[in-house]
Coordinates of N, CA and C in Angstrom, one line a residue:
M1 N -17.1 -15.2 -14.2 CA -16.2 -14.3 -13.9 C -14.7 -13.7 -14.5
L2 N -15.6 -12.1 -14.5 CA -14.2 -11.7 -15.0 C -12.5 -11.8 -14.1
E3 N -11.1 -11.9 -15.3 CA -10.5 -12.0 -14.3 C -9.3 -10.6 -15.3
I4 N -8.7 -10.5 -14.3 CA -7.8 -9.3 -14.7 C -6.3 -10.1 -14.1
K5 N -5.1 -9.9 -15.7 CA -3.8 -10.6 -15.1 C -3.1 -9.7 -15.0
A6 N -3.4 -8.3 -16.4 CA -1.8 -7.1 -16.0 C -2.6 -5.8 -15.7
K7 N -1.5 -5.8 -15.4 CA -1.2 -4.0 -15.1 C -1.2 -3.2 -16.9
L8 N -1.7 -2.1 -17.0 CA -1.1 -1.8 -18.4 C 0.2 -0.8 -17.8
K9 N 1.7 -1.1 -18.5 CA 2.9 -0.3 -17.7 C 2.8 1.2 -18.7
I10 N 1.9 0.8 -19.5 CA 2.3 2.8 -20.5 C 1.7 3.5 -19.6
P11 N 2.1 4.5 -19.8 CA 1.4 5.6 -19.2 C 0.1 6.0 -20.0
R12 N -0.7 6.6 -18.9 CA -2.4 6.6 -19.6 C -2.1 7.5 -21.1
S13 N -1.3 8.4 -21.5 CA -1.9 9.6 -22.6 C -0.6 8.2 -23.3
A14 N -0.2 7.5 -23.6 CA 0.5 6.9 -24.2 C -0.4 6.9 -25.9
Y15 N -1.9 6.0 -25.1 CA -2.6 5.6 -26.4 C -4.2 5.9 -25.9
K16 N -4.8 6.1 -26.3 CA -6.1 7.1 -26.8 C -7.2 5.9 -26.1
L17 N -7.2 5.0 -24.6 CA -8.1 4.1 -24.6 C -9.3 4.8 -24.0
E18 N -10.1 3.9 -23.8 CA -11.5 3.7 -23.5 C -11.7 2.8 -22.4
V19 N -11.7 3.8 -21.1 CA -11.9 3.2 -19.8 C -13.0 2.2 -19.3
R20 N -13.1 1.4 -19.0 CA -14.6 1.1 -19.3 C -15.3 0.4 -17.8
G21 N -14.7 0.5 -16.7 CA -14.7 -0.3 -16.1 C -14.1 0.6 -14.7
T22 N -14.7 0.4 -13.0 CA -13.6 1.2 -12.2 C -13.5 -0.2 -11.0
L23 N -12.8 -0.2 -10.2 CA -12.0 -1.1 -9.1 C -11.2 -0.2 -8.2
K24 N -12.1 -0.2 -7.4 CA -12.2 0.5 -6.2 C -12.3 -0.2 -4.8
L25 N -10.3 0.0 -4.6 CA -9.9 -1.0 -2.7 C -9.6 -0.5 -2.6
P26 N -9.7 -0.1 -1.2 CA -8.5 -0.1 -0.1 C -7.1 -0.5 0.0
F27 N -6.0 -0.1 0.5 CA -4.3 -0.6 0.1 C -4.5 -1.8 0.2
E28 N -4.6 -2.1 1.2 CA -4.7 -4.0 1.9 C -5.0 -4.7 0.5
A29 N -6.6 -4.4 0.2 CA -6.3 -5.2 -1.0 C -5.7 -5.0 -2.3
R30 N -5.1 -3.9 -2.5 CA -4.2 -3.4 -3.7 C -3.3 -4.1 -4.0
Q31 N -2.5 -4.1 -2.6 CA -1.2 -6.0 -2.0 C -1.2 -6.7 -3.1
K32 N -2.6 -7.3 -2.3 CA -2.7 -8.9 -3.0 C -2.5 -9.2 -4.3
S33 N -2.0 -9.9 -4.9 CA -2.0 -10.7 -6.2 C -3.3 -11.1 -6.6
R34 N -3.9 -12.2 -5.8 CA -4.6 -13.1 -6.0 C -5.9 -12.4 -5.2
L35 N -7.1 -11.9 -5.3 CA -8.2 -11.5 -4.6 C -9.8 -11.9 -5.1
K36 N -10.7 -12.0 -4.9 CA -11.7 -11.8 -5.5 C -12.4 -10.6 -4.5
T37 N -12.9 -10.5 -6.0 CA -13.5 -8.8 -5.5 C -14.8 -7.9 -6.6
R38 N -15.1 -6.8 -6.7 CA -16.5 -7.1 -7.5 C -15.7 -5.5 -8.5
L39 N -16.5 -5.6 -9.6 CA -16.1 -3.9 -10.1 C -17.0 -3.0 -9.0
A40 N -17.2 -1.6 -9.6 CA -17.7 -0.5 -8.9 C -19.5 -1.2 -9.5
S41 N -19.1 -1.9 -10.7 CA -20.5 -1.8 -11.2 C -21.4 -3.4 -10.6
G42 N -20.8 -3.4 -10.0 CA -21.1 -4.8 -9.2 C -20.7 -6.3 -9.5
E43 N -19.6 -6.5 -10.7 CA -19.4 -7.4 -11.5 C -18.3 -7.8 -10.5
D44 N -18.3 -9.5 -10.7 CA -17.1 -9.7 -9.8 C -16.1 -10.4 -10.3
V45 N -15.2 -10.3 -10.4 CA -13.9 -9.6 -10.7 C -13.3 -10.8 -9.7
G46 N -12.0 -11.8 -10.8 CA -10.5 -12.0 -10.0 C -9.7 -11.5 -10.4
L47 N -8.1 -10.6 -9.1 CA -6.8 -10.5 -9.5 C -6.1 -12.1 -9.9
M48 N -5.4 -11.9 -10.1 CA -4.9 -12.8 -10.5 C -3.6 -12.1 -11.6
L49 N -2.7 -11.2 -10.4 CA -1.6 -10.6 -11.0 C -0.7 -10.9 -10.6
P50 N 0.7 -11.0 -11.1 CA 1.7 -11.1 -11.0 C 2.4 -10.7 -9.1
R51 N 3.0 -12.4 -9.0 CA 3.2 -11.6 -7.7 C 4.3 -10.3 -7.5
G52 N 3.9 -9.9 -5.8 CA 4.7 -8.7 -5.8 C 4.0 -7.7 -6.4
E53 N 2.9 -7.4 -7.4 CA 2.4 -6.2 -7.9 C 1.7 -5.6 -7.3
I54 N 2.1 -4.4 -7.0 CA 0.7 -3.0 -6.4 C 0.1 -2.8 -7.2
L55 N -1.7 -2.5 -6.8 CA -2.0 -1.8 -8.2 C -1.7 -0.3 -7.2
R56 N -1.8 0.7 -7.5 CA -2.0 2.6 -7.5 C -2.9 3.0 -7.9
G57 N -3.8 3.5 -7.4 CA -4.8 4.6 -7.7 C -4.4 5.2 -8.7
G58 N -5.4 4.7 -10.0 CA -4.8 5.6 -11.6 C -4.5 4.6 -12.4
D59 N -4.0 3.4 -11.7 CA -3.4 2.3 -12.5 C -4.7 1.6 -13.5
L60 N -4.4 1.5 -15.0 CA -4.9 0.8 -15.3 C -4.7 -0.7 -15.6
V61 N -6.0 -1.8 -15.4 CA -5.3 -2.8 -15.8 C -6.1 -3.7 -16.9
T62 N -6.1 -4.8 -17.5 CA -6.5 -5.2 -18.6 C -7.6 -6.4 -18.2
A63 N -8.7 -6.6 -18.4 CA -9.6 -7.8 -18.3 C -9.9 -8.7 -19.4
S64 N -10.0 -10.2 -18.9 CA -10.2 -11.0 -19.9 C -11.0 -10.9 -21.0
D65 N -12.1 -10.1 -21.1 CA -12.8 -9.8 -22.2 C -12.3 -8.6 -23.2
G66 N -10.9 -8.1 -22.5 CA -10.1 -6.9 -23.1 C -10.7 -5.6 -22.5
R67 N -11.5 -5.8 -22.0 CA -11.8 -4.4 -21.4 C -10.5 -3.5 -20.2
V68 N -9.9 -2.1 -20.1 CA -9.4 -1.8 -19.8 C -10.6 -1.0 -18.6
I69 N -9.6 -1.7 -17.5 CA -10.6 -1.2 -16.2 C -9.5 0.5 -15.4
E70 N -9.7 0.7 -14.5 CA -8.9 1.9 -14.0 C -9.3 1.7 -12.9
V71 N -8.1 1.8 -11.7 CA -7.9 1.0 -10.4 C -8.3 2.7 -9.7
L72 N -9.4 2.2 -8.3 CA -9.6 3.7 -7.6 C -8.9 2.9 -5.8
A73 N -8.0 4.8 -5.8 CA -7.7 3.8 -4.2 C -8.7 4.4 -3.6
E74 N -9.3 3.3 -2.8 CA -10.4 3.9 -1.7 C -10.0 4.7 -0.4
P75 N -10.9 5.0 -0.4 CA -10.4 6.1 1.1 C -10.8 5.1 1.9
E76 N -9.7 5.8 3.0 CA -10.1 4.0 4.5 C -9.4 5.9 5.8
K77 N -9.5 5.1 7.2 CA -8.7 5.9 7.8 C -7.4 6.1 8.1
L78 N -7.1 7.1 8.0 CA -5.6 7.3 8.4 C -5.3 7.9 9.1
L79 N -4.0 8.2 9.7 CA -3.6 8.6 11.0 C -2.5 9.9 10.0
H80 N -3.1 11.4 10.1 CA -2.2 12.7 9.1 C -1.1 13.4 10.2
I81 N -0.2 13.0 10.0 CA 1.1 13.2 10.9 C 1.7 14.6 10.3
E82 N 1.9 15.3 11.0 CA 2.4 17.1 10.8 C 3.1 17.3 12.2
A83 N 4.8 17.5 12.0 CA 5.7 18.1 12.9 C 7.2 18.8 12.2
D84 N 7.2 19.2 13.0 CA 8.8 19.8 12.6 C 10.7 18.9 12.8
S85 N 9.9 17.6 13.1 CA 10.4 16.4 13.4 C 10.0 15.6 12.5
L86 N 9.9 15.6 11.3 CA 9.7 14.8 10.7 C 10.2 13.7 10.1
P87 N 11.5 14.4 10.1 CA 12.7 12.5 9.6 C 12.6 11.9 10.7
R88 N 12.9 12.5 11.7 CA 12.8 11.1 12.5 C 11.3 11.2 13.4
I89 N 10.7 11.2 12.8 CA 9.2 10.2 13.0 C 9.0 9.6 12.3
A90 N 9.4 9.6 10.6 CA 9.9 9.3 9.4 C 10.6 7.5 10.2
Y91 N 11.5 7.7 10.4 CA 13.1 7.1 11.2 C 12.1 5.7 12.0
H92 N 11.5 6.4 12.9 CA 10.8 5.0 14.0 C 9.5 4.8 13.6
L93 N 9.0 5.1 12.5 CA 8.1 4.5 11.7 C 8.7 3.6 10.8
G94 N 9.5 3.9 10.5 CA 10.3 2.5 9.3 C 11.3 2.1 9.9
N95 N 11.6 2.3 10.6 CA 11.8 0.9 11.8 C 11.3 0.0 12.1
R96 N 9.9 0.8 12.8 CA 8.4 -0.5 12.4 C 8.1 -1.1 11.3
H97 N 8.8 -1.2 10.4 CA 7.8 -1.4 8.8 C 6.8 -1.2 8.4
V98 N 6.9 0.1 8.7 CA 4.6 0.5 9.1 C 5.0 1.7 7.5
P99 N 4.2 1.3 6.7 CA 4.2 1.6 5.5 C 3.5 3.3 5.8
V100 N 4.1 4.0 4.5 CA 4.3 5.7 4.9 C 3.8 6.2 4.0
Q101 N 3.0 6.9 3.9 CA 2.7 7.7 2.6 C 3.5 9.2 2.7
V102 N 4.4 10.0 2.3 CA 4.8 10.6 2.4 C 4.4 11.7 1.3
G103 N 4.2 13.1 2.3 CA 3.9 13.9 1.1 C 4.2 14.7 2.0
E104 N 4.1 16.8 0.6 CA 4.5 17.9 1.1 C 4.3 18.6 2.2
G105 N 5.1 18.0 3.9 CA 5.1 18.6 5.1 C 4.0 17.7 6.0
F106 N 4.1 16.5 5.7 CA 3.0 14.9 6.2 C 3.5 14.0 5.9
L107 N 3.4 13.4 7.1 CA 3.2 11.6 7.0 C 1.8 10.7 7.0
R108 N 1.7 9.6 6.8 CA 0.2 9.3 6.9 C 0.1 8.1 6.8
I109 N -0.1 7.2 7.7 CA -0.2 5.8 8.4 C -1.6 5.5 8.4
A110 N -1.8 3.9 8.1 CA -2.8 3.5 8.5 C -3.6 3.7 10.2
V111 N -5.1 3.9 10.5 CA -4.5 4.2 11.9 C -4.5 3.2 12.8
D112 N -3.9 3.1 13.7 CA -3.1 2.4 14.7 C -2.9 3.2 16.2
H113 N -3.3 3.2 17.0 CA -3.8 3.7 18.6 C -2.0 3.5 18.9
V114 N -1.6 2.6 19.6 CA 0.1 2.4 19.4 C 0.9 3.4 19.0
L115 N 0.8 2.9 17.9 CA 1.7 4.0 16.7 C 1.8 5.9 17.3
E116 N 0.0 5.7 17.0 CA -0.3 7.4 17.7 C 0.3 7.6 19.1
D117 N -0.3 7.1 19.8 CA 0.6 7.6 20.8 C 2.3 7.8 21.2
M118 N 3.2 6.8 20.1 CA 4.1 6.9 19.8 C 4.2 8.2 19.4
L119 N 4.0 8.7 18.7 CA 3.8 10.0 17.6 C 3.9 11.0 18.1
K120 N 2.7 11.3 19.2 CA 2.4 11.9 19.9 C 2.9 12.2 21.2
K121 N 4.2 11.4 21.5 CA 5.0 11.3 22.5 C 6.3 11.8 21.6
L122 N 6.2 12.3 20.5 CA 7.7 12.1 19.5 C 7.6 14.5 19.1
G123 N 6.2 14.6 19.7 CA 5.5 15.8 19.4 C 5.3 16.2 18.4
A124 N 4.4 14.7 17.4 CA 4.2 15.2 16.9 C 2.2 15.9 16.7
K125 N 1.4 16.3 15.6 CA 0.4 16.8 15.9 C 0.5 15.6 14.9
V126 N -1.1 14.8 15.3 CA -1.9 14.0 14.8 C -3.7 13.7 14.9
T127 N -3.9 13.8 13.6 CA -4.7 13.7 13.4 C -5.4 12.9 12.4
E128 N -7.1 12.2 12.9 CA -7.5 11.1 11.5 C -8.2 11.9 10.5
V129 N -8.1 11.3 9.3 CA -8.7 11.7 8.4 C -9.0 10.7 7.4
E130 N -10.2 10.5 6.5 CA -10.2 9.4 5.8 C -10.0 10.5 3.9
A131 N -9.0 9.1 3.8 CA -8.3 9.3 2.4 C -7.8 8.0 1.7
P132 N -7.4 8.4 0.8 CA -6.8 7.2 -0.4 C -5.5 7.2 -0.1
F133 N -4.9 6.1 0.3 CA -3.7 5.7 1.4 C -2.7 5.0 -0.3
E134 N -1.5 5.9 -0.4 CA -0.7 5.3 -1.5 C 0.9 5.5 -1.2
P135 N 1.2 4.9 0.4 CA 2.5 4.9 1.0 C 3.4 4.3 0.1
E136 N 4.5 4.6 -0.2 CA 5.9 4.7 -0.7 C 6.3 3.4 -0.8
A137 N 6.6 2.7 -2.2 CA 6.7 1.4 -1.9 C 7.9 1.0 -1.5
G138 N 9.3 1.9 -1.3 CA 10.0 1.2 -0.5 C 11.4 1.6 -1.3
A139 N 12.5 1.8 -1.4 CA 14.3 2.0 -1.9 C 14.2 0.4 -2.2
Y140 N 13.3 -0.9 -2.1 CA 14.2 -2.6 -2.4 C 12.9 -2.8 -3.4
S141 N 11.7 -2.0 -3.7 CA 10.5 -2.7 -4.6 C 10.9 -3.9 -5.1
G142 N 11.9 -3.4 -6.2 CA 11.4 -4.6 -6.9 C 12.3 -6.5 -6.1
G143 N 12.5 -6.3 -5.1 CA 12.9 -7.5 -4.0 C 11.8 -8.1 -4.0
H144 N 11.6 -9.2 -3.1 CA 10.7 -9.9 -2.9 C 10.4 -9.2 -1.4
Q145 N 8.8 -9.5 -1.3 CA 8.1 -8.9 0.1 C 7.8 -10.1 0.7
H146 N 8.0 -9.9 2.6 CA 6.6 -10.4 3.3 C 6.0 -9.9 4.5
Q147 N 5.1 -10.6 4.7 CA 4.3 -9.5 5.9 C 4.5 -9.8 7.0
H148 N 4.3 -8.7 7.9 CA 4.6 -8.5 9.3 C 3.3 -8.6 10.1
D149 N 2.7 -8.8 10.2 CA 0.8 -9.4 10.7 C 1.6 -9.7 12.2
E150 N 1.5 -11.1 12.4 CA 2.2 -11.6 13.6 C 2.8 -10.7 14.9
M151 N 3.8 -9.6 14.3 CA 3.9 -8.3 15.5 C 2.6 -7.3 15.6
G152 N 1.3 -7.1 15.0 CA 1.1 -6.1 14.7 C 1.6 -4.9 14.4
H153 N 2.4 -4.9 13.3 CA 3.4 -3.7 12.9 C 2.1 -3.3 11.9
G154 N 0.7 -3.7 11.0 CA -0.2 -3.0 10.6 C 0.0 -2.6 9.1
G155 N 1.3 -3.1 9.2 CA 1.9 -2.7 7.7 C 2.2 -4.2 6.8
K156 N 2.3 -4.4 5.6 CA 2.3 -5.3 4.8 C 3.3 -5.0 3.7
I157 N 3.5 -4.0 3.1 CA 5.4 -3.8 2.5 C 6.4 -4.2 3.2
H158 N 7.2 -5.1 2.8 CA 8.4 -4.8 3.5 C 9.4 -5.6 2.9
D159 N 10.3 -5.0 2.2 CA 11.0 -5.6 0.9 C 12.6 -6.0 1.4
H160 N 13.2 -7.0 0.8 CA 14.4 -7.8 0.9 C 15.5 -7.9 -0.5
G161 N 15.6 -6.9 -0.9 CA 16.7 -7.1 -2.3 C 17.8 -7.6 -1.8
D162 N 18.1 -6.6 -2.1 CA 19.8 -6.7 -1.8 C 20.7 -5.8 -0.9
H163 N 19.5 -5.5 0.3 CA 20.3 -5.2 1.5 C 21.1 -6.1 2.5
D164 N 21.3 -5.7 3.6 CA 21.9 -6.4 4.7 C 20.5 -6.3 5.9
H165 N 20.1 -7.4 6.5 CA 19.2 -7.9 7.3 C 19.5 -7.3 8.6
H166 N 18.6 -6.9 9.0 CA 19.0 -5.6 10.2 C 18.5 -6.5 11.7
D167 N 18.7 -6.3 12.2 CA 18.5 -6.0 13.8 C 17.6 -5.8 14.0
H168 N 16.4 -6.6 14.5 CA 15.5 -6.0 15.3 C 15.2 -7.1 16.2
D169 N 13.6 -7.6 17.0 CA 13.2 -8.1 17.8 C 11.8 -9.3 16.8
H170 N 12.3 -9.2 15.7 CA 11.1 -10.4 15.2 C 11.7 -10.9 14.1
D171 N 11.6 -12.2 14.0 CA 11.7 -13.2 12.7 C 11.6 -13.0 11.4
H172 N 12.1 -13.1 10.3 CA 12.0 -13.2 9.3 C 11.7 -15.2 8.7
K173 N 10.2 -14.1 8.0 CA 9.6 -16.1 7.8 C 9.6 -16.1 5.8
H174 N 11.3 -16.3 5.2 CA 10.5 -16.3 4.0 C 10.3 -17.5 2.8

């Protein structure tokens, strides 16, 4: 099995690199440091990245045989959010630790019908789209991360770097 253990940290334009494979993954899979998957060619591959490393669409990784592989963000079902009060909506989503993609005049989150109802009550226009999902990494992206799946938040990124813990209705498991 082909192993991928490192993400190239240099800009793509810094060197003349020959990309010799593609790894197409949804956001949830691009957050995992350990994963068995397949390249677009069908070849088995195992991700063994440093803990906390998140792959983004367009990233380049190196394989155990020396090949450079390009990561593609696989399109997935998302809620596209438009509103006059985007900062207010972003606050409510952030308060729920939901991964949010921020665009010019819109936000996007993974499909979640409970959140969709909340957003509509806040006056947002919400439409379902299929697109690559690239949420913000967060202000504390250098800190450790843990998951909140037990509360049905739908998101996986939640960082605790050098900030105070805040009051909310669930326990933090470290």
